[in-house]
C-alpha cells in the first residue's frame, strides 16, 4: 500500500462515519491479507512448476523420464492440485473482497492494482511471461550460435 493510500485510510477511519467500523475493518483486512499471502505463495509455486512443466522443449531432452506419459500424468496431477488450491482461495477471497467493498467501501490492491483484477489475469500473465522468457533465451542462443558460425 502506498503512503498516500495509508494516509487516505487513516483519514477515512478517523471520520465519524467510519470510526466505529475501524476494528471490524482491521479484522476483515487481516483476513483478506492472509488469504492474499497464501494465494501469492501458491502462484509462486505454480510459476516455478510451470517454468519446466509448460516448456515444450522438455519433450526433446535426453532424459527419458521427462518425456514419458507417466511423467506428464504426474505433471497434470500436480497442476490440477495447484489450480484447485488457488481456485479455493480465490472463492474465499472473492467473498471477503465483496464484503469489504460493500460494507466498508474499500478496494484491496496489490502493487497498485486491484486484487480482483490481478486474480483474473495472473495465470495468463504468468504463462505469457514464461513463454517470453523462453523466447528471449532462444533468441539469445540463436544469436550466439550465429556469432560462433561466422568465426
Coordinates of N, CA, C and O in Angstrom, one line a residue:
X1 N 0.9 -1.2 0.0 CA 0.0 0.0 0.0 C 0.9 1.2 0.0 O 1.8 1.3 0.8
X2 N 0.6 2.2 -0.9 CA 1.4 3.4 -1.0 C 1.2 4.2 0.3 O 0.2 4.1 1.0
X3 N 2.1 5.2 0.5 CA 2.0 6.1 1.6 C 0.7 6.9 1.5 O 0.0 7.1 2.5
X4 N 0.4 7.3 0.3 CA -0.8 8.1 0.1 C -2.1 7.3 0.5 O -3.0 7.8 1.1
X5 N -2.1 6.0 0.1 CA -3.2 5.1 0.4 C -3.4 4.9 1.9 O -4.5 4.9 2.4
X6 N -2.2 4.8 2.5 CA -2.2 4.6 4.0 C -2.8 5.9 4.7 O -3.6 5.8 5.6
X7 N -2.4 7.0 4.2 CA -2.8 8.3 4.7 C -4.3 8.5 4.5 O -5.1 8.9 5.4
X8 N -4.8 8.1 3.3 CA -6.2 8.2 3.0 C -7.0 7.3 3.9 O -8.1 7.6 4.4
X9 N -6.5 6.1 4.2 CA -7.2 5.1 5.1 C -7.3 5.7 6.5 O -8.3 5.6 7.2
X10 N -6.2 6.3 7.0 CA -6.1 6.9 8.3 C -7.1 8.0 8.4 O -7.9 8.1 9.4
X11 N -7.2 8.8 7.4 CA -8.2 9.9 7.4 C -9.6 9.3 7.4 O -10.5 9.8 8.2
X12 N -9.8 8.4 6.5 CA -11.2 7.8 6.4 C -11.7 7.2 7.7 O -12.8 7.5 8.1
X13 N -10.8 6.4 8.3 CA -11.3 5.7 9.5 C -11.2 6.6 10.8 O -11.5 6.1 11.9
X14 N -10.8 7.8 10.6 CA -10.9 8.7 11.8 C -12.1 9.7 11.7 O -12.3 10.5 12.6
X15 N -12.9 9.5 10.6 CA -14.1 10.3 10.5 C -15.2 9.7 11.3 O -15.2 8.5 11.6
X16 N -16.2 10.5 11.6 CA -17.4 10.0 12.3 C -18.1 8.8 11.6 O -18.6 7.9 12.3
X17 N -18.1 8.8 10.3 CA -18.8 7.8 9.6 C -18.2 6.4 9.7 O -18.8 5.4 9.6
X18 N -16.8 6.4 9.9 CA -16.1 5.1 9.9 C -15.4 4.8 11.2 O -14.9 3.7 11.3
X19 N -15.3 5.7 12.2 CA -14.6 5.4 13.4 C -15.1 4.2 14.1 O -14.3 3.4 14.7
X20 N -16.4 3.9 14.1 CA -17.0 2.8 14.7 C -16.7 1.5 14.0 O -16.9 0.4 14.5
X21 N -16.3 1.6 12.7 CA -16.0 0.4 11.9 C -14.6 0.0 11.9 O -14.2 -0.9 11.2
X22 N -13.7 0.8 12.6 CA -12.3 0.6 12.5 C -11.9 -0.8 12.9 O -11.1 -1.5 12.1
X23 N -12.3 -1.3 14.0 CA -11.9 -2.7 14.5 C -12.4 -3.7 13.5 O -11.7 -4.7 13.2
X24 N -13.6 -3.6 13.0 CA -14.2 -4.5 12.1 C -13.3 -4.5 10.8 O -13.0 -5.5 10.2
X25 N -13.0 -3.3 10.3 CA -12.2 -3.1 9.1 C -10.8 -3.8 9.2 O -10.4 -4.5 8.3
X26 N -10.2 -3.6 10.4 CA -8.9 -4.3 10.6 C -9.0 -5.8 10.6 O -8.2 -6.5 9.9
X27 N -10.1 -6.3 11.2 CA -10.3 -7.8 11.2 C -10.5 -8.3 9.7 O -9.9 -9.3 9.4
X28 N -11.3 -7.6 9.0 CA -11.6 -8.1 7.6 C -10.4 -7.9 6.7 O -10.1 -8.8 5.9
X29 N -9.6 -6.8 6.9 CA -8.4 -6.6 6.1 C -7.4 -7.7 6.4 O -6.7 -8.1 5.5
X30 N -7.3 -8.0 7.7 CA -6.3 -9.1 8.1 C -6.7 -10.4 7.5 O -5.8 -11.2 7.0
X31 N -8.0 -10.7 7.5 CA -8.4 -12.0 6.8 C -8.1 -12.0 5.3 O -7.5 -13.0 4.8
X32 N -8.3 -10.9 4.7 CA -8.0 -10.8 3.3 C -6.5 -10.9 3.0 O -6.1 -11.5 2.1
X33 N -5.7 -10.2 3.9 CA -4.3 -10.2 3.8 C -3.7 -11.6 3.9 O -2.9 -12.1 3.1
X34 N -4.2 -12.4 4.8 CA -3.8 -13.8 5.0 C -4.1 -14.6 3.8 O -3.3 -15.4 3.3
X35 N -5.3 -14.5 3.2 CA -5.7 -15.2 2.0 C -4.9 -14.8 0.8 O -4.5 -15.6 0.0
X36 N -4.6 -13.5 0.7 CA -3.8 -13.0 -0.4 C -2.4 -13.5 -0.3 O -1.8 -14.0 -1.3
X37 N -1.8 -13.5 0.9 CA -0.4 -14.1 1.1 C -0.4 -15.6 0.7 O 0.5 -16.0 0.1
X38 N -1.4 -16.3 1.1 CA -1.5 -17.7 0.8 C -1.6 -17.9 -0.7 O -1.0 -18.8 -1.3
X39 N -2.4 -17.1 -1.4 CA -2.6 -17.2 -2.8 C -1.3 -16.9 -3.6 O -0.9 -17.5 -4.5
X40 N -0.7 -15.8 -3.1 CA 0.6 -15.4 -3.8 C 1.6 -16.5 -3.6 O 2.4 -16.7 -4.6
X41 N 1.7 -17.1 -2.5 CA 2.6 -18.3 -2.3 C 2.3 -19.4 -3.3 O 3.2 -20.0 -4.0
X42 N 1.0 -19.7 -3.5 CA 0.6 -20.7 -4.4 C 0.9 -20.3 -5.9 O 1.3 -21.1 -6.7
X43 N 0.7 -19.0 -6.2 CA 1.1 -18.5 -7.5 C 2.6 -18.7 -7.8 O 3.0 -19.0 -8.9
X44 N 3.4 -18.4 -6.8 CA 4.8 -18.6 -6.9 C 5.2 -20.0 -7.1 O 6.0 -20.3 -8.0
X45 N 4.5 -20.9 -6.4 CA 4.7 -22.4 -6.6 C 4.3 -22.8 -8.0 O 5.0 -23.6 -8.7
X46 N 3.2 -22.3 -8.4 CA 2.7 -22.6 -9.8 C 3.6 -22.1 -10.9 O 3.9 -22.8 -11.8
X47 N 4.2 -20.9 -10.7 CA 5.1 -20.3 -11.6 C 6.4 -21.2 -11.7 O 6.8 -21.5 -12.8
X48 N 6.9 -21.6 -10.6 CA 8.1 -22.5 -10.6 C 7.8 -23.8 -11.2 O 8.6 -24.4 -11.9
X49 N 6.6 -24.3 -10.9 CA 6.2 -25.6 -11.6 C 6.1 -25.5 -13.1 O 6.6 -26.3 -13.8
X50 N 5.4 -24.4 -13.5 CA 5.1 -24.2 -14.9 C 6.4 -23.8 -15.7 O 6.5 -24.1 -16.9
X51 N 7.4 -23.3 -15.0 CA 8.7 -23.0 -15.7 C 9.2 -24.2 -16.4 O 9.8 -24.1 -17.5
X52 N 9.1 -25.4 -15.8 CA 9.5 -26.6 -16.5 C 8.3 -27.4 -17.1 O 8.5 -27.9 -18.2
X53 N 7.2 -27.4 -16.5 CA 6.1 -28.3 -16.9 C 5.5 -27.8 -18.2 O 4.9 -28.5 -18.9
X54 N 5.5 -26.5 -18.4 CA 4.9 -25.9 -19.7 C 5.9 -25.7 -20.8 O 5.6 -25.1 -21.8
X55 N 7.2 -26.1 -20.5 CA 8.2 -25.9 -21.5 C 8.2 -27.0 -22.6 O 8.4 -28.2 -22.3
X56 N 7.8 -26.7 -23.8 CA 7.7 -27.7 -24.8 C 9.1 -28.4 -25.1 O 9.1 -29.5 -25.6
X57 N 10.2 -27.8 -24.8 CA 11.5 -28.3 -25.1 C 11.8 -29.6 -24.2 O 12.7 -30.3 -24.5
X58 N 11.0 -29.8 -23.1 CA 11.2 -30.9 -22.3 C 11.0 -32.2 -23.0 O 11.5 -33.3 -22.6
X59 N 10.2 -32.2 -24.1 CA 9.9 -33.4 -24.8 C 11.1 -33.8 -25.7 O 11.2 -34.9 -26.2
X60 N 12.1 -32.9 -25.9 CA 13.2 -33.2 -26.7 C 14.5 -33.4 -25.9 O 15.6 -33.5 -26.5
X61 N 14.4 -33.5 -24.6 CA 15.6 -33.7 -23.7 C 15.9 -35.2 -23.7 O 15.1 -36.0 -24.0
X62 N 17.2 -35.4 -23.4 CA 17.7 -36.8 -23.4 C 17.1 -37.6 -22.3 O 17.0 -38.8 -22.4
X63 N 16.8 -37.0 -21.2 CA 16.3 -37.8 -20.1 C 14.9 -38.3 -20.4 O 13.9 -37.6 -20.6
X64 N 14.8 -39.6 -20.5 CA 13.6 -40.3 -21.0 C 12.4 -40.1 -20.0 O 11.3 -39.9 -20.4
X65 N 12.7 -40.0 -18.7 CA 11.7 -39.8 -17.7 C 10.9 -38.5 -17.9 O 9.8 -38.4 -17.4
X66 N 11.5 -37.5 -18.5 CA 10.8 -36.2 -18.7 C 9.9 -36.3 -19.9 O 9.0 -35.5 -20.1
X67 N 10.1 -37.3 -20.8 CA 9.3 -37.4 -22.0 C 8.1 -38.4 -21.9 O 7.2 -38.3 -22.7
X68 N 8.2 -39.3 -20.9 CA 7.2 -40.3 -20.9 C 5.8 -39.9 -20.4 O 5.7 -38.8 -19.7
X69 N 4.8 -40.7 -20.7 CA 3.5 -40.3 -20.4 C 3.2 -40.3 -18.9 O 2.4 -39.6 -18.4
X70 N 3.9 -41.2 -18.2 CA 3.8 -41.2 -16.7 C 4.2 -39.9 -16.1 O 3.5 -39.4 -15.2
X71 N 5.3 -39.3 -16.6 CA 5.7 -38.0 -16.1 C 4.7 -36.9 -16.4 O 4.5 -36.1 -15.6
X72 N 4.2 -37.0 -17.6 CA 3.2 -35.9 -18.0 C 1.9 -36.1 -17.1 O 1.3 -35.1 -16.8
X73 N 1.6 -37.3 -16.8 CA 0.4 -37.5 -15.9 C 0.7 -37.0 -14.6 O -0.2 -36.3 -14.0
X74 N 1.9 -37.2 -14.0 CA 2.2 -36.6 -12.7 C 2.2 -35.1 -12.8 O 1.7 -34.5 -11.8
X75 N 2.7 -34.5 -13.9 CA 2.6 -33.0 -14.0 C 1.2 -32.6 -14.0 O 0.8 -31.6 -13.4
X76 N 0.3 -33.3 -14.7 CA -1.1 -32.9 -14.8 C -1.8 -32.9 -13.4 O -2.5 -32.1 -13.0
X77 N -1.4 -33.9 -12.6 CA -2.0 -34.1 -11.3 C -1.5 -32.9 -10.4 O -2.3 -32.3 -9.7
X78 N -0.2 -32.6 -10.5 CA 0.4 -31.5 -9.7 C -0.3 -30.2 -10.1 O -0.6 -29.4 -9.3
X79 N -0.4 -30.0 -11.4 CA -1.0 -28.7 -11.9 C -2.5 -28.6 -11.4 O -2.9 -27.6 -10.9
X80 N -3.2 -29.7 -11.5 CA -4.6 -29.7 -11.0 C -4.7 -29.4 -9.6 O -5.6 -28.7 -9.1
X81 N -3.8 -30.0 -8.8 CA -3.8 -29.7 -7.3 C -3.5 -28.2 -7.0 O -4.2 -27.6 -6.2
X82 N -2.5 -27.7 -7.7 CA -2.2 -26.2 -7.5 C -3.4 -25.4 -7.9 O -3.8 -24.4 -7.2
X83 N -4.0 -25.7 -9.1 CA -5.1 -24.9 -9.6 C -6.3 -25.0 -8.6 O -7.0 -24.0 -8.4
X84 N -6.6 -26.2 -8.1 CA -7.7 -26.3 -7.2 C -7.5 -25.5 -5.9 O -8.4 -24.8 -5.4
X85 N -6.2 -25.6 -5.4 CA -5.9 -24.8 -4.2 C -6.1 -23.3 -4.4 O -6.7 -22.6 -3.6
X86 N -5.6 -22.8 -5.6 CA -5.8 -21.4 -5.9 C -7.2 -21.1 -6.1 O -7.7 -20.0 -5.6
X87 N -8.0 -21.9 -6.8 CA -9.4 -21.7 -7.0 C -10.2 -21.6 -5.7 O -11.0 -20.7 -5.5
X88 N -9.8 -22.5 -4.7 CA -10.5 -22.4 -3.4 C -10.2 -21.1 -2.7 O -11.1 -20.5 -2.1
X89 N -8.9 -20.7 -2.7 CA -8.6 -19.4 -2.1 C -9.2 -18.3 -2.8 O -9.7 -17.3 -2.1
X90 N -9.3 -18.3 -4.1 CA -10.0 -17.2 -4.8 C -11.5 -17.1 -4.5 O -12.0 -16.0 -4.4
X91 N -12.1 -18.2 -4.3 CA -13.5 -18.2 -3.9 C -13.7 -17.5 -2.5 O -14.6 -16.7 -2.4
X92 N -12.8 -17.9 -1.6 CA -12.9 -17.2 -0.3 C -12.5 -15.7 -0.4 O -13.1 -14.9 0.2
X93 N -11.5 -15.5 -1.2 CA -11.1 -14.1 -1.4 C -12.2 -13.2 -2.1 O -12.4 -12.1 -1.7
X94 N -12.9 -13.8 -3.0 CA -13.9 -13.1 -3.7 C -15.0 -12.7 -2.7 O -15.5 -11.5 -2.7
X95 N -15.3 -13.6 -1.8 CA -16.3 -13.3 -0.7 C -15.9 -12.1 0.2 O -16.6 -11.2 0.4
X96 N -14.6 -12.2 0.6 CA -14.1 -11.1 1.5 C -13.9 -9.8 0.8 O -14.2 -8.8 1.4
X97 N -13.5 -9.9 -0.4 CA -13.3 -8.6 -1.2 C -14.6 -8.0 -1.5 O -14.7 -6.7 -1.4
X98 N -15.6 -8.8 -1.7 CA -17.0 -8.2 -1.9 C -17.5 -7.6 -0.6 O -18.1 -6.5 -0.6
X99 N -17.3 -8.3 0.5 CA -17.7 -7.8 1.8 C -17.1 -6.5 2.1 O -17.7 -5.5 2.5
X100 N -15.8 -6.4 1.9 CA -15.0 -5.2 2.2 C -15.5 -4.1 1.3 O -15.6 -2.9 1.8
X101 N -15.7 -4.4 0.1 CA -16.2 -3.4 -0.9 C -17.5 -2.8 -0.5 O -17.7 -1.6 -0.5
X102 N -18.5 -3.7 -0.2 CA -19.8 -3.3 0.1 C -20.0 -2.6 1.5 O -20.6 -1.6 1.6
X103 N -19.4 -3.3 2.5 CA -19.6 -2.8 3.9 C -18.7 -1.7 4.3 O -19.0 -0.9 5.1
X104 N -17.5 -1.6 3.7 CA -16.5 -0.6 4.1 C -16.1 0.3 3.0 O -15.4 1.3 3.3
X105 N -16.6 0.1 1.8 CA -16.3 0.9 0.7 C -14.8 1.0 0.4 O -14.3 2.1 0.1
X106 N -14.1 -0.1 0.6 CA -12.7 -0.2 0.4 C -12.4 -1.1 -0.8 O -13.1 -2.1 -1.0
X107 N -11.3 -0.8 -1.5 CA -10.8 -1.7 -2.5 C -9.4 -2.2 -2.1 O -8.5 -1.4 -1.9
X108 N -9.2 -3.5 -2.2 CA -7.9 -4.0 -1.8 C -7.0 -4.1 -3.1 O -7.5 -4.6 -4.1
X109 N -5.8 -3.5 -3.0 CA -4.9 -3.5 -4.1 C -3.7 -4.3 -3.8 O -3.4 -4.5 -2.6
X110 N -2.9 -4.7 -4.8 CA -1.6 -5.3 -4.6 C -0.7 -4.7 -5.6 O -1.0 -4.8 -6.9
X111 N 0.3 -4.0 -5.2 CA 1.2 -3.3 -6.0 C 0.5 -2.4 -6.9 O 0.6 -2.3 -8.2
X112 N -0.4 -1.6 -6.3 CA -1.2 -0.6 -7.0 C -2.2 -1.1 -8.1 O -2.5 -0.4 -9.0
X113 N -2.6 -2.4 -7.9 CA -3.5 -3.0 -8.9 C -4.6 -3.6 -8.1 O -4.4 -4.3 -7.1
X114 N -5.9 -3.4 -8.5 CA -7.0 -4.0 -7.8 C -6.8 -5.5 -7.7 O -6.5 -6.2 -8.8
X115 N -6.9 -6.1 -6.5 CA -6.5 -7.5 -6.4 C -7.5 -8.4 -7.2 O -7.1 -9.4 -7.7
X116 N -8.7 -8.0 -7.3 CA -9.7 -8.8 -8.0 C -9.3 -8.9 -9.5 O -9.4 -10.0 -10.1
X117 N -8.8 -7.8 -10.1 CA -8.3 -7.8 -11.4 C -7.0 -8.7 -11.5 O -6.9 -9.4 -12.5
X118 N -6.2 -8.6 -10.5 CA -5.0 -9.4 -10.5 C -5.3 -10.9 -10.6 O -4.7 -11.6 -11.3
X119 N -6.3 -11.3 -9.7 CA -6.7 -12.7 -9.7 C -7.2 -13.1 -11.1 O -6.9 -14.3 -11.5
X120 N -7.9 -12.3 -11.7 CA -8.5 -12.6 -13.0 C -7.4 -12.9 -14.1 O -7.6 -13.8 -14.9
X121 N -6.3 -12.2 -14.0 CA -5.3 -12.3 -15.1 C -4.0 -12.9 -14.7 O -3.2 -13.2 -15.6
X122 N -3.8 -13.2 -13.5 CA -2.5 -13.7 -13.0 C -2.0 -14.9 -13.8 O -0.8 -15.0 -14.2
X123 N -2.8 -15.9 -13.9 CA -2.3 -17.2 -14.6 C -1.9 -17.0 -16.0 O -0.9 -17.4 -16.5
X124 N -2.8 -16.2 -16.7 CA -2.5 -15.9 -18.1 C -1.2 -15.1 -18.3 O -0.4 -15.4 -19.1
X125 N -1.1 -14.1 -17.4 CA 0.1 -13.2 -17.5 C 1.4 -14.0 -17.1 O 2.4 -13.8 -17.7
X126 N 1.3 -14.9 -16.2 CA 2.4 -15.7 -15.8 C 2.8 -16.7 -16.9 O 4.0 -16.7 -17.2
X127 N 1.9 -17.3 -17.6 CA 2.2 -18.2 -18.7 C 2.8 -17.4 -19.8 O 3.8 -17.9 -20.5
X128 N 2.3 -16.2 -20.1 CA 2.8 -15.4 -21.1 C 4.3 -15.0 -20.8 O 5.1 -15.0 -21.7
X129 N 4.5 -14.6 -19.6 CA 5.8 -14.2 -19.1 C 6.8 -15.3 -19.3 O 7.9 -15.1 -19.8
X130 N 6.4 -16.5 -18.9 CA 7.3 -17.7 -19.0 C 7.6 -17.9 -20.5 O 8.7 -18.3 -20.9
X131 N 6.6 -17.8 -21.3 CA 6.8 -18.0 -22.8 C 7.8 -17.0 -23.3 O 8.6 -17.3 -24.2
X132 N 7.6 -15.7 -22.9 CA 8.5 -14.7 -23.4 C 9.9 -14.9 -22.9 O 10.9 -14.7 -23.6
X133 N 10.1 -15.4 -21.7 CA 11.4 -15.8 -21.1 C 12.1 -16.8 -22.0 O 13.3 -16.7 -22.4
X134 N 11.3 -17.8 -22.4 CA 11.8 -18.9 -23.2 C 12.2 -18.3 -24.6 O 13.2 -18.7 -25.2
X135 N 11.3 -17.5 -25.1 CA 11.5 -16.9 -26.4 C 12.8 -16.1 -26.4 O 13.7 -16.2 -27.4
X136 N 13.0 -15.3 -25.4 CA 14.2 -14.4 -25.3 C 15.5 -15.3 -25.2 O 16.5 -15.0 -25.8
X137 N 15.4 -16.4 -24.4 CA 16.5 -17.3 -24.3 C 16.9 -17.9 -25.6 O 18.0 -18.1 -26.0
X138 N 15.8 -18.3 -26.4 CA 16.0 -18.9 -27.7 C 16.7 -17.9 -28.6 O 17.6 -18.2 -29.3
X139 N 16.2 -16.7 -28.6 CA 16.8 -15.6 -29.5 C 18.3 -15.4 -29.1 O 19.1 -15.3 -30.0
X140 N 18.6 -15.3 -27.8 CA 20.0 -15.1 -27.4 C 20.8 -16.3 -27.8 O 22.0 -16.1 -28.3
X141 N 20.3 -17.5 -27.6 CA 21.0 -18.7 -28.0 C 21.2 -18.7 -29.5 O 22.3 -19.0 -30.0
X142 N 20.2 -18.4 -30.3 CA 20.3 -18.3 -31.7 C 21.4 -17.3 -32.2 O 22.2 -17.5 -33.1
X143 N 21.4 -16.1 -31.5 CA 22.3 -15.1 -31.9 C 23.7 -15.5 -31.6 O 24.7 -15.3 -32.3
X144 N 23.9 -16.2 -30.4 CA 25.3 -16.7 -30.1 C 25.7 -17.7 -31.0 O 26.9 -17.8 -31.4
X145 N 24.8 -18.6 -31.5 CA 25.2 -19.6 -32.5 C 25.6 -19.0 -33.8 O 26.5 -19.4 -34.5
X146 N 24.9 -17.9 -34.2 CA 25.2 -17.2 -35.4 C 26.6 -16.6 -35.3 O 27.4 -16.6 -36.3
X147 N 27.0 -16.0 -34.2 CA 28.3 -15.4 -34.0 C 29.4 -16.5 -34.1 O 30.4 -16.3 -34.7
X148 N 29.1 -17.7 -33.4 CA 30.1 -18.8 -33.5 C 30.3 -19.3 -34.9 O 31.4 -19.5 -35.4
X149 N 29.2 -19.4 -35.7 CA 29.2 -19.9 -37.0 C 29.9 -18.9 -38.0 O 30.4 -19.3 -39.0
X150 N 29.9 -17.6 -37.7 CA 30.6 -16.6 -38.6 C 32.1 -16.5 -38.4 O 32.8 -15.9 -39.1
X151 N 32.6 -17.1 -37.3 CA 34.0 -17.0 -37.0 C 34.8 -18.0 -37.8 O 34.4 -19.0 -38.2

